[in-house]
PDB file of C-alpha atoms in Angstrom:
ATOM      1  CA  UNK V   7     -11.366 -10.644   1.369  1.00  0.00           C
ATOM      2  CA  UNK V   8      -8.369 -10.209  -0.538  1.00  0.00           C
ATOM      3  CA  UNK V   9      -5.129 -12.705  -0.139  1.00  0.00           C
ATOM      4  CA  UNK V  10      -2.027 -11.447   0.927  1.00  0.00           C
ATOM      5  CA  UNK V  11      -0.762 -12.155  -2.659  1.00  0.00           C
ATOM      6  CA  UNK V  12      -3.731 -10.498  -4.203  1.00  0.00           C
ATOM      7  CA  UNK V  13      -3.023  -7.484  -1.896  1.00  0.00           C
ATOM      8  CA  UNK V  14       0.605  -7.336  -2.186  1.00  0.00           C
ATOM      9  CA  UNK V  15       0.609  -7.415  -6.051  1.00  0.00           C
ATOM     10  CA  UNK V  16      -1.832  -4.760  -6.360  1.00  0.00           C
ATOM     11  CA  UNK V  17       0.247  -2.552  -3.664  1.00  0.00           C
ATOM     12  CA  UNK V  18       3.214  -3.190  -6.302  1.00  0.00           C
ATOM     13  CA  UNK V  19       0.798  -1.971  -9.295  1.00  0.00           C
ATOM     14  CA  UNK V  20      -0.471   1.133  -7.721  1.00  0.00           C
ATOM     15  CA  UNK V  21       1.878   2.767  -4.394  1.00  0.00           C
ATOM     16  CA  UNK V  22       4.613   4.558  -6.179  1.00  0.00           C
ATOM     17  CA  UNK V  23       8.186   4.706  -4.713  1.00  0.00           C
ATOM     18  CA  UNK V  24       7.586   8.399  -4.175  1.00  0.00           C
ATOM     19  CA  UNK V  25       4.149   9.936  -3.443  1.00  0.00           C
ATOM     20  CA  UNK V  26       3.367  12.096  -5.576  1.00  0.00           C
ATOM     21  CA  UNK V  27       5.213  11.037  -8.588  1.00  0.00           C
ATOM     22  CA  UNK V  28       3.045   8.786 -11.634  1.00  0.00           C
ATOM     23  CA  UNK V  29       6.190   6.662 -12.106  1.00  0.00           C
ATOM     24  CA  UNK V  30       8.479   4.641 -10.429  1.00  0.00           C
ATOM     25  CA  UNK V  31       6.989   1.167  -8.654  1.00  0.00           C
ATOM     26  CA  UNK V  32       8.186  -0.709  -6.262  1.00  0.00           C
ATOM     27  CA  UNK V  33       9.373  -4.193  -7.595  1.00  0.00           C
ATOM     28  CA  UNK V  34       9.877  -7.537  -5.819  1.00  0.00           C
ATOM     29  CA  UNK V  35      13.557  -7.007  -5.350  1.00  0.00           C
ATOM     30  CA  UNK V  36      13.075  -3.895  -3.422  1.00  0.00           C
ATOM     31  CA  UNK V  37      10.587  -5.735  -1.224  1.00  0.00           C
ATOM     32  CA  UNK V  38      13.421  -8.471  -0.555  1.00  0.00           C
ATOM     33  CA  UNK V  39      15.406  -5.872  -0.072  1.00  0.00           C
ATOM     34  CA  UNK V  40      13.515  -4.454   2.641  1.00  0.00           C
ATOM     35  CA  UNK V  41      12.908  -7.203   4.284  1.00  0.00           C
ATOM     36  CA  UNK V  42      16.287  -8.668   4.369  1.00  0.00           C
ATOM     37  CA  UNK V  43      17.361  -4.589   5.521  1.00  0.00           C
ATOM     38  CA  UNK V  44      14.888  -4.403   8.006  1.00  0.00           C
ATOM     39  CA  UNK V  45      14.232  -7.591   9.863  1.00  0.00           C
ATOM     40  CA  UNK V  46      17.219  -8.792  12.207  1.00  0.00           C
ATOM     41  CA  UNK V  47      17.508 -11.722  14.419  1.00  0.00           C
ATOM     42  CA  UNK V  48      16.843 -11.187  17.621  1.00  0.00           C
ATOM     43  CA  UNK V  49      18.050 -14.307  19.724  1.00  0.00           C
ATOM     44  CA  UNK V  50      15.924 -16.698  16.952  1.00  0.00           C
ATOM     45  CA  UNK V  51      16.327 -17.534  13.784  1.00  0.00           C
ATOM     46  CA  UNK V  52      14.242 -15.524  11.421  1.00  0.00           C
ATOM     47  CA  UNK V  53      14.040 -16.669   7.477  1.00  0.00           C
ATOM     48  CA  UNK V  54      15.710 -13.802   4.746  1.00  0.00           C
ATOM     49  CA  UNK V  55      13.566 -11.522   3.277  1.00  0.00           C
ATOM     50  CA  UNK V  56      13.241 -13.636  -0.110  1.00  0.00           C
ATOM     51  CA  UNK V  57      12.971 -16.493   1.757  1.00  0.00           C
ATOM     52  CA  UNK V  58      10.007 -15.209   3.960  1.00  0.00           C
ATOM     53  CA  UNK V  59       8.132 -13.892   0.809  1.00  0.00           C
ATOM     54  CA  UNK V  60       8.345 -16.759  -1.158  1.00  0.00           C
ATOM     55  CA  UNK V  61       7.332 -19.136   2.054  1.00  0.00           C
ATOM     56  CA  UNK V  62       4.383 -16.359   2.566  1.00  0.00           C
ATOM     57  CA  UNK V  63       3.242 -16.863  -1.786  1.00  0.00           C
ATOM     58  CA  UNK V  64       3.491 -20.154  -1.706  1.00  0.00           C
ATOM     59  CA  UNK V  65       1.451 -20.563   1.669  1.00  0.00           C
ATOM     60  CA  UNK V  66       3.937 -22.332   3.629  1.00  0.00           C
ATOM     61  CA  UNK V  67       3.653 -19.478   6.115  1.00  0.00           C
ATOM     62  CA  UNK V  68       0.756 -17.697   7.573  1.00  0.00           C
ATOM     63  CA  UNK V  69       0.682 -14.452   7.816  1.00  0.00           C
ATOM     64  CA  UNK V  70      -1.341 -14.443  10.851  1.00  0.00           C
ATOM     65  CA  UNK V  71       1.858 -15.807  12.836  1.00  0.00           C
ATOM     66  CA  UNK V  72       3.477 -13.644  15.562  1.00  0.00           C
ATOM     67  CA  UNK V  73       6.807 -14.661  14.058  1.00  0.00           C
ATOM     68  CA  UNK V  74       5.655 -12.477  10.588  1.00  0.00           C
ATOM     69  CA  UNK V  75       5.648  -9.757  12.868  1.00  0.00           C
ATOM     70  CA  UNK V  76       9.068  -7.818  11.471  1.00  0.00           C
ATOM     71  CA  UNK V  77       8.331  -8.994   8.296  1.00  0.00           C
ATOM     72  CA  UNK V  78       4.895  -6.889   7.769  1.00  0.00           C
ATOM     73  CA  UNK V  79       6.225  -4.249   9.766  1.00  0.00           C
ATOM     74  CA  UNK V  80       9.375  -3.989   6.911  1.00  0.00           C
ATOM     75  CA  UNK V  81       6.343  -4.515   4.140  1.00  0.00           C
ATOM     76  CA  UNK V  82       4.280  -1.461   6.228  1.00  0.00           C
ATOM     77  CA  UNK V  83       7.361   1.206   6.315  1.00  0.00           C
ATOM     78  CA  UNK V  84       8.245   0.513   3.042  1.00  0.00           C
ATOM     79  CA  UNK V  85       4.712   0.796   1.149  1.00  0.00           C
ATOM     80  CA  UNK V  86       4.111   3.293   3.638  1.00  0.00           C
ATOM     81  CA  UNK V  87       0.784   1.761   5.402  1.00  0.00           C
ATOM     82  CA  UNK V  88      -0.601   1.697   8.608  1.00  0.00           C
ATOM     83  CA  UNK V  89       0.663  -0.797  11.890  1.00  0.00           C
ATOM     84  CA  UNK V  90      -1.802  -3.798  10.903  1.00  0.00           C
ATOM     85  CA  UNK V  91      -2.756  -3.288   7.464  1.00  0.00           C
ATOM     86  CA  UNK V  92      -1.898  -7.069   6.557  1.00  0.00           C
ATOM     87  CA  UNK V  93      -3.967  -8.074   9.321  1.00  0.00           C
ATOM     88  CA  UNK V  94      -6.723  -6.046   9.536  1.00  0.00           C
ATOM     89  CA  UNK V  95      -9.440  -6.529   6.763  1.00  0.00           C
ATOM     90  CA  UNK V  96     -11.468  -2.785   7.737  1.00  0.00           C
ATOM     91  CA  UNK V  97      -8.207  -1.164   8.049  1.00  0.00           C
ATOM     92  CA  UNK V  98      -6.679  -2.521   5.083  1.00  0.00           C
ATOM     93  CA  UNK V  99     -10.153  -1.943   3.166  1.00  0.00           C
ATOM     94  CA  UNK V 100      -9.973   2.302   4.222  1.00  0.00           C
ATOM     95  CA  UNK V 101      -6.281   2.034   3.171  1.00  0.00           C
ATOM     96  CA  UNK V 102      -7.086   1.290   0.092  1.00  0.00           C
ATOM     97  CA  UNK V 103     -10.109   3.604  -0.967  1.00  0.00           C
ATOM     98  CA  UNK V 104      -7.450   6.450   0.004  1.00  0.00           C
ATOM     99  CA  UNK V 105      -4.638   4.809  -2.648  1.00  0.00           C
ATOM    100  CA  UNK V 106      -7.427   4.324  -4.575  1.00  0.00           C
ATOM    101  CA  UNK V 107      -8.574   8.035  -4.451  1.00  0.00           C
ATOM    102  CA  UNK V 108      -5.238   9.196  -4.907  1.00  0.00           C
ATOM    103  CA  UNK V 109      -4.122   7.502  -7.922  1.00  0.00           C
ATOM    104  CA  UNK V 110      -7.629   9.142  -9.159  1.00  0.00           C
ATOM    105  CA  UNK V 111      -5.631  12.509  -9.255  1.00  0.00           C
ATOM    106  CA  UNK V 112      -2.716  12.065 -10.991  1.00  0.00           C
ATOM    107  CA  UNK V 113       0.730  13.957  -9.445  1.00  0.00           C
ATOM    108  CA  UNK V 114      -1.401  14.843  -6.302  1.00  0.00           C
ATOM    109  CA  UNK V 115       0.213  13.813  -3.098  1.00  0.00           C
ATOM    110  CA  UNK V 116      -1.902  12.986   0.873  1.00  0.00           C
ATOM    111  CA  UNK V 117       0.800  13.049   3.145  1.00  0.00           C
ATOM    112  CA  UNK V 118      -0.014  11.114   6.191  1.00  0.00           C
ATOM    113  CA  UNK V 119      -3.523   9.463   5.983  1.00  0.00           C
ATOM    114  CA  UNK V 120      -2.217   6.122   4.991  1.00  0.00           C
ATOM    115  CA  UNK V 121       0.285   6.625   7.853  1.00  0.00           C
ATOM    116  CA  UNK V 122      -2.338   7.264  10.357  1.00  0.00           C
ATOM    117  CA  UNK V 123      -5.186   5.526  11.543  1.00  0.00           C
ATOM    118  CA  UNK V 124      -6.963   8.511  11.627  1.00  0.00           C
ATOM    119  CA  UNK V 125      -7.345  11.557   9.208  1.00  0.00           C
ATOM    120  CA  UNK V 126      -8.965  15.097   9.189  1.00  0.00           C
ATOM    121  CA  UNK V 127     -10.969  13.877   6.319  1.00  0.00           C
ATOM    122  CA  UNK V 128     -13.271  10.442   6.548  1.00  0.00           C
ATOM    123  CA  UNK V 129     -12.925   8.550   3.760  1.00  0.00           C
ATOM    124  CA  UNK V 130     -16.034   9.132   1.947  1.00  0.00           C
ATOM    125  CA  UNK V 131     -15.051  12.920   2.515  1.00  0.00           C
ATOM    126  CA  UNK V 132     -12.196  12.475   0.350  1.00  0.00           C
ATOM    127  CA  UNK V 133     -13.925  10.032  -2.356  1.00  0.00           C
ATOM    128  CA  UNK V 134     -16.307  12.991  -3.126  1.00  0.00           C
ATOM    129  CA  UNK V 135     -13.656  15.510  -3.113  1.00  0.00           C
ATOM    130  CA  UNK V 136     -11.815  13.450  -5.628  1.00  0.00           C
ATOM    131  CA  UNK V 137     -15.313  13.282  -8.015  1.00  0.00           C
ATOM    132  CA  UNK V 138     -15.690  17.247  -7.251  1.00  0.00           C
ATOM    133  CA  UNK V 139     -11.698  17.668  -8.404  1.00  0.00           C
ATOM    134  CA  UNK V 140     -12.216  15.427 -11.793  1.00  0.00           C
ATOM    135  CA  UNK V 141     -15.322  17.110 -12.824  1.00  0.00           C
ATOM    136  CA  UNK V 142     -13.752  20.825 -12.517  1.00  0.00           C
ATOM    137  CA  UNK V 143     -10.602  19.252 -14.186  1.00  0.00           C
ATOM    138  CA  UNK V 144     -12.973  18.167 -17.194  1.00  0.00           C
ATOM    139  CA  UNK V 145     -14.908  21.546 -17.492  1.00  0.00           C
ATOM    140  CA  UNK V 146     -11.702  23.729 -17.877  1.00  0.00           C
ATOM    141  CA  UNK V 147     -11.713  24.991 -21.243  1.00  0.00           C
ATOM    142  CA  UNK V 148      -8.234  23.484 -21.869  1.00  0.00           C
ATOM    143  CA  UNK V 149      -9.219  20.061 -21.393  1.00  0.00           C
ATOM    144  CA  UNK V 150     -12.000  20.390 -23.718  1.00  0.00           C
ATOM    145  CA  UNK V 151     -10.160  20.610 -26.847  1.00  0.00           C
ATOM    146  CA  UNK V 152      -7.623  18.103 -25.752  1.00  0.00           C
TER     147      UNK V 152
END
């Protein structure tokens, strides 16, 4: 089981800002950013977005606390994940095999499945779809000689 820190850097590494696109990452100040944008107080007092992140890294808050409830939802819209990826292991674990396949084809773009709980394709569906892609990408005669 991955950390939230462990899970939020790699997030960082791999979910462009656009889907689609092979550049352009998200950084730490547009997660602050977010956070700060997205989370208001609503009769308590709620920590800034920096402040909540760093209190989150350096594990003086648990992420498991109904009062991180805005926070992961801001983290969710803007990585664009599921409700309860941060909190759910098998859901979090699916989420990922479908980044994962996706970065495996470069300037491809799934709309929706990392939206959506459910998808017209099961994950293992798409994992041999993205093998079947790569190996006719490899046999065209143009990326032989390259």
């Amino acid at each position: 089981m991955q950390s939230f820190n462990e899970r939020l850097d790699w997030l960082l590494a791999v979910v462009p800002r656009e889907p689609g696109r092979l550049a352009g990452r998200f950084e730490i100040v547009d997660v602050e950013t977010a956070l700060s944008d997205s989370v208001t107080a609503d009769g308590g007092r709620r920590l800034g977005g920096g402040d909540w992140l760093r209190a989150v890294r350096e594990d003086r808050v648990d992420v498991s606390d109904e009062s991180c409830t805005p926070y992961l939802n801001a983290l969710e819209n803007l990585l664009r994940l599921p409700r309860g990826y941060f909190r759910d292991e098998t859901l979090a674990g699916s989420t990922d095999q479908l980044i994962k396949a996706t970065a495996e084809l470069p300037g491809t773009t799934i709309t929706g499945p990392c939206r959506s709980t459910t998808a017209a394709y099961e994950v293992d569906d798409l994992l041999r779809l993205t093998e079947l892609l790569r190996d006719a990408y490899r046999s065209r005669p143009s990326a032989k000689h390259s």
